[in-house]
PDB file of C-alpha atoms in Angstrom:
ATOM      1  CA  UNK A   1     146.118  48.716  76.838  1.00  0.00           C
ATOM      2  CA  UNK A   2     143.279  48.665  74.188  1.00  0.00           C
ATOM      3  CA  UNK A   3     144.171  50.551  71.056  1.00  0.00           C
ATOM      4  CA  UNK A   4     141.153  50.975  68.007  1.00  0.00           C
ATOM      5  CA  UNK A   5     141.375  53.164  64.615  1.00  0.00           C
ATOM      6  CA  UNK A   6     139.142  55.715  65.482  1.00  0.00           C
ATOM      7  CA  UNK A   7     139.300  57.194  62.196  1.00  0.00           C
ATOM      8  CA  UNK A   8     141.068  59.143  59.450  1.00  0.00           C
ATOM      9  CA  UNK A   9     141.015  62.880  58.539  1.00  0.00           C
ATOM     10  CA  UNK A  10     141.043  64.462  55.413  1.00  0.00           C
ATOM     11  CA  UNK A  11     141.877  67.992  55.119  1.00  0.00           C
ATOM     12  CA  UNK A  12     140.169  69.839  52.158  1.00  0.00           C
ATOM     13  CA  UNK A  13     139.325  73.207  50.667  1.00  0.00           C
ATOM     14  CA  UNK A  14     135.913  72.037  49.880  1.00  0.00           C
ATOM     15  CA  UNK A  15     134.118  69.744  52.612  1.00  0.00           C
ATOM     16  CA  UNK A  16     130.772  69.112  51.013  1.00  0.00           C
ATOM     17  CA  UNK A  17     132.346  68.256  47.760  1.00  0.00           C
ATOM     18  CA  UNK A  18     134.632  65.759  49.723  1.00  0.00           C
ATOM     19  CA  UNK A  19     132.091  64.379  51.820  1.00  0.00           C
ATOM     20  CA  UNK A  20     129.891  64.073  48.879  1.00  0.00           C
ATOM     21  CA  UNK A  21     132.291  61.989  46.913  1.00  0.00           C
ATOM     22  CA  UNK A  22     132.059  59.230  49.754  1.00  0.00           C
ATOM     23  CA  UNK A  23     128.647  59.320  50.078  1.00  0.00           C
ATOM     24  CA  UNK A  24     127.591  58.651  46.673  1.00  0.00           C
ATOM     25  CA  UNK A  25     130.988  56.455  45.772  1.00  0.00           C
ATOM     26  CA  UNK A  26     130.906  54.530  48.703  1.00  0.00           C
ATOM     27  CA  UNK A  27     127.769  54.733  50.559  1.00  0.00           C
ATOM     28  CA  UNK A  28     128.986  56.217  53.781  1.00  0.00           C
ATOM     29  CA  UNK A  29     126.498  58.183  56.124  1.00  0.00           C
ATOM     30  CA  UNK A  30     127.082  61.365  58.016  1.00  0.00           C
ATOM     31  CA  UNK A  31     127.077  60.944  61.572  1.00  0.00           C
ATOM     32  CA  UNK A  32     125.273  63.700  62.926  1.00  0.00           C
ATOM     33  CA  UNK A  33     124.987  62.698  66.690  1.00  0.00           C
ATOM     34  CA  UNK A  34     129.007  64.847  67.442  1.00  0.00           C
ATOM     35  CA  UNK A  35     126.584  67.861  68.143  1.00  0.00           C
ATOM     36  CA  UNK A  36     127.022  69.443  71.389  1.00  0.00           C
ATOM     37  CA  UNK A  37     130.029  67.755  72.137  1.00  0.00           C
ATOM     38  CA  UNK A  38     132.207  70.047  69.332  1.00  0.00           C
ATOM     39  CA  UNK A  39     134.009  72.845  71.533  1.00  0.00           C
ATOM     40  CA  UNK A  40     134.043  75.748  69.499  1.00  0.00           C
ATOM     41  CA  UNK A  41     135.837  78.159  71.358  1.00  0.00           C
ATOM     42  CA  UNK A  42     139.048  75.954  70.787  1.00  0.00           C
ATOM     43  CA  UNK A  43     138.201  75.183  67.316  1.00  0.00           C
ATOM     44  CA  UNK A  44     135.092  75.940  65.675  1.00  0.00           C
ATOM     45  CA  UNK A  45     136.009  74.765  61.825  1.00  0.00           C
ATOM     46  CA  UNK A  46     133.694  73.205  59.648  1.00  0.00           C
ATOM     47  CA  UNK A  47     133.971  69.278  59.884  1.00  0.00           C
ATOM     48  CA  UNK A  48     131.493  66.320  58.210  1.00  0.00           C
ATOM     49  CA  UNK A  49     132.083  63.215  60.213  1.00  0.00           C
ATOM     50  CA  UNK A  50     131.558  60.275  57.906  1.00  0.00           C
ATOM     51  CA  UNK A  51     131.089  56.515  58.728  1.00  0.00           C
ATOM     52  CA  UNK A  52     129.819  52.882  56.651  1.00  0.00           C
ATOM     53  CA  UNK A  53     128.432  51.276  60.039  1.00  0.00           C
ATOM     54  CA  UNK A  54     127.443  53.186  63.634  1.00  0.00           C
ATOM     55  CA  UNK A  55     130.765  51.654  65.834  1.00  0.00           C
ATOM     56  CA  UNK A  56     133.068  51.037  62.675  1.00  0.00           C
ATOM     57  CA  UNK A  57     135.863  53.522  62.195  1.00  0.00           C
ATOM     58  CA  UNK A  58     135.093  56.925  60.511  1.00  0.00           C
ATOM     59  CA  UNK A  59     136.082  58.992  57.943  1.00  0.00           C
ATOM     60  CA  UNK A  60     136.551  63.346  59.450  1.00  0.00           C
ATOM     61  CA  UNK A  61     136.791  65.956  56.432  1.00  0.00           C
ATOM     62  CA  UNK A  62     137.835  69.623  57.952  1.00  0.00           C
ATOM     63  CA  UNK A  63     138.342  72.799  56.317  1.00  0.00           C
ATOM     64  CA  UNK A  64     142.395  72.490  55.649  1.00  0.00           C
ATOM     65  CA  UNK A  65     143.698  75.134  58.428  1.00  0.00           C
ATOM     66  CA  UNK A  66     147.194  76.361  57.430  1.00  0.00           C
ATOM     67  CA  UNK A  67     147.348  78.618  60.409  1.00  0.00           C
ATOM     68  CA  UNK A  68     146.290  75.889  63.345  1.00  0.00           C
ATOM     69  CA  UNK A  69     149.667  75.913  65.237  1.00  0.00           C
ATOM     70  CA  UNK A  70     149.746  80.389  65.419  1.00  0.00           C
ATOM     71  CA  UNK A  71     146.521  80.139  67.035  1.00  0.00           C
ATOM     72  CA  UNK A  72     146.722  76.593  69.201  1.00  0.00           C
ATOM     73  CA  UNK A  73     150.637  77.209  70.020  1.00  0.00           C
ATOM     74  CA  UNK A  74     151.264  73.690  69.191  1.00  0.00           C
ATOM     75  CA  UNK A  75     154.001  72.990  66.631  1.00  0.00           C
ATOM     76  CA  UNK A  76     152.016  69.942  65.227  1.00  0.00           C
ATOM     77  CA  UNK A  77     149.053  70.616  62.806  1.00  0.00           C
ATOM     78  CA  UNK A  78     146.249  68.165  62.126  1.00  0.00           C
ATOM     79  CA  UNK A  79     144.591  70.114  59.927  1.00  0.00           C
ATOM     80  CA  UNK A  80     147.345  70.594  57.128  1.00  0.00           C
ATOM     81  CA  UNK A  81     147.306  67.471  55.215  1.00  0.00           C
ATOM     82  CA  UNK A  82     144.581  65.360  57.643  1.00  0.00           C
ATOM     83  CA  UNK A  83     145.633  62.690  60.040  1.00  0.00           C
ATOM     84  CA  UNK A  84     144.569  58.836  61.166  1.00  0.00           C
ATOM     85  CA  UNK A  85     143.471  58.581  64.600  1.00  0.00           C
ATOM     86  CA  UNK A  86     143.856  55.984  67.164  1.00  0.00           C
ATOM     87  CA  UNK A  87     141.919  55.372  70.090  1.00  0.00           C
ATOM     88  CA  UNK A  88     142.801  53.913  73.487  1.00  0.00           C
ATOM     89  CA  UNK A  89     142.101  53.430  77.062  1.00  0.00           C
ATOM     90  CA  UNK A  90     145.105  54.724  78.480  1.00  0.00           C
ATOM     91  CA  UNK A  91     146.530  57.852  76.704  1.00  0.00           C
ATOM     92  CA  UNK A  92     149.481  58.525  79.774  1.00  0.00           C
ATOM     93  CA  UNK A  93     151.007  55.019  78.604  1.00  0.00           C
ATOM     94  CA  UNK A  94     151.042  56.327  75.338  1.00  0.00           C
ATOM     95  CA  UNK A  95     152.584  59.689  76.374  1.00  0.00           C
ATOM     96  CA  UNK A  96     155.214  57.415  78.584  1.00  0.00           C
ATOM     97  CA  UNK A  97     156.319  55.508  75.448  1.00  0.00           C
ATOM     98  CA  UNK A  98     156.535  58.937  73.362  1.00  0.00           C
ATOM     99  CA  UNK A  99     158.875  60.085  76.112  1.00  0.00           C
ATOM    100  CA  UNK A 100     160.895  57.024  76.329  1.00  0.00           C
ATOM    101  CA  UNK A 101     161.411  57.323  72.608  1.00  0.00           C
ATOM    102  CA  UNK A 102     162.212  60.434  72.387  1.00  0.00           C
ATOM    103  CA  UNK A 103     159.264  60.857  70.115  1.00  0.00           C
ATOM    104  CA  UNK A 104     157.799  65.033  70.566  1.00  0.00           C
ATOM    105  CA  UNK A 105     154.335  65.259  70.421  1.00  0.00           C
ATOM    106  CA  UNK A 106     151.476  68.112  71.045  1.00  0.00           C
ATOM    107  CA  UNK A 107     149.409  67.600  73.985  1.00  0.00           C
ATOM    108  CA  UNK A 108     145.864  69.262  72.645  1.00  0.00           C
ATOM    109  CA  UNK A 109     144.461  67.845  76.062  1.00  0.00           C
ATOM    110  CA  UNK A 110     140.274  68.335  75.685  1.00  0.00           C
ATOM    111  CA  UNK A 111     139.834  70.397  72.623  1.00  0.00           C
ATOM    112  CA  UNK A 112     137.849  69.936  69.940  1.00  0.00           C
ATOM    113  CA  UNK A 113     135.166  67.467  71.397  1.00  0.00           C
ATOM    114  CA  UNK A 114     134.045  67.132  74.822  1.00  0.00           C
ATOM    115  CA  UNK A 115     135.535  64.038  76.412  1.00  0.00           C
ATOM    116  CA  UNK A 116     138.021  63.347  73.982  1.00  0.00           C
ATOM    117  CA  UNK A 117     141.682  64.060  75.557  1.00  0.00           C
ATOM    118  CA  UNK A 118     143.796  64.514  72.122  1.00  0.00           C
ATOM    119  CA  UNK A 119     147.969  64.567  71.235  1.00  0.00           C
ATOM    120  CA  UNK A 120     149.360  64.620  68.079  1.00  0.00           C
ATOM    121  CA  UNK A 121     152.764  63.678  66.750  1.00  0.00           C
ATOM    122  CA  UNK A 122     154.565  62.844  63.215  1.00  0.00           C
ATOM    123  CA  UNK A 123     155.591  59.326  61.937  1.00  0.00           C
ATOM    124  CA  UNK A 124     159.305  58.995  61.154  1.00  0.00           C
ATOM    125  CA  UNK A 125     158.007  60.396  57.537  1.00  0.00           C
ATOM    126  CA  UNK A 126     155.885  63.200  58.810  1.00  0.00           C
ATOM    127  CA  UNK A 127     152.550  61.721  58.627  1.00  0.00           C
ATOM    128  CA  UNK A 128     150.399  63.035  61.450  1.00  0.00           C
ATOM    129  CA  UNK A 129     149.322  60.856  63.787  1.00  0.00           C
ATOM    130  CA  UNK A 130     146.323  61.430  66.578  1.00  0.00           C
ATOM    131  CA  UNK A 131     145.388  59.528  69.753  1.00  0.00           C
ATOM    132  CA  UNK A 132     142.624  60.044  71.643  1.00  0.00           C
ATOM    133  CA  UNK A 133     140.846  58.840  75.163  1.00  0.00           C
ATOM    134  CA  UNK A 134     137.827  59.268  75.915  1.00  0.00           C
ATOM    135  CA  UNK A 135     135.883  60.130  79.468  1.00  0.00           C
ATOM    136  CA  UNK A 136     133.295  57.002  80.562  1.00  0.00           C
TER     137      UNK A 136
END
């Protein structure tokens, strides 16, 4: 199995501020091209995707959403306090070795981006933790 970070989320009150600090500080670009692939019906909160390099990991700054878990019914929120993100080509291995470990997680499934199939779980300190696959 092939496992990338995909990138990591910061949750904020004030996006543009945020995003504007890494611009000017350390030159990254948004990446506009997410588009049409954002499902909004699922979640339609403000997000600047931020990267150095188009392919090198990125840098997601959301609107901080206290309230994510009354209105996904999942008990795991990405949104609180942000999240790092992992990518891979087999998601159900992932899942398997969750279950083996006893581990809970949140099974989003397709739900903020087209294509992406997302679940979410903590790190033995609470950290959130995504991982994503992607349709080809």
């Amino acid at each position: 199995m092939k496992i990338t970070l995909h990138h990591g989320n910061f949750s904020t009150s004030n996006i543009d501020k945020m995003a504007d600090f890494y611009i000017k500080v350390l030159g990254l670009k948004d990446k506009n091209e997410i588009g049409d692939s954002r499902i909004t019906n699922q979640y339609g909160g403000n997000v600047r995707f931020l990267t150095a390099e188009e392919g090198e990991a990125e840098l997601h700054i959301a609107k901080n959403e206290p309230n994510l878990p009354f209105t996904t019914g999942h008990f795991v929120n990405p949104l609180l306090k942000g999240h790092l993100a992992f990518r891979v080509d087999d998601i159900e291995e992932i899942k398997s070795r969750l279950k083996e470990n006893e581990i809970p997680f949140a099974d989003y499934g397709e739900w903020s981006i087209k294509g992406w199939y997302q679940i979410f779980f903590h790190d033995p300190d609470g950290n959130v933790i995504e991982v994503s696959q992607i349709d080809n």
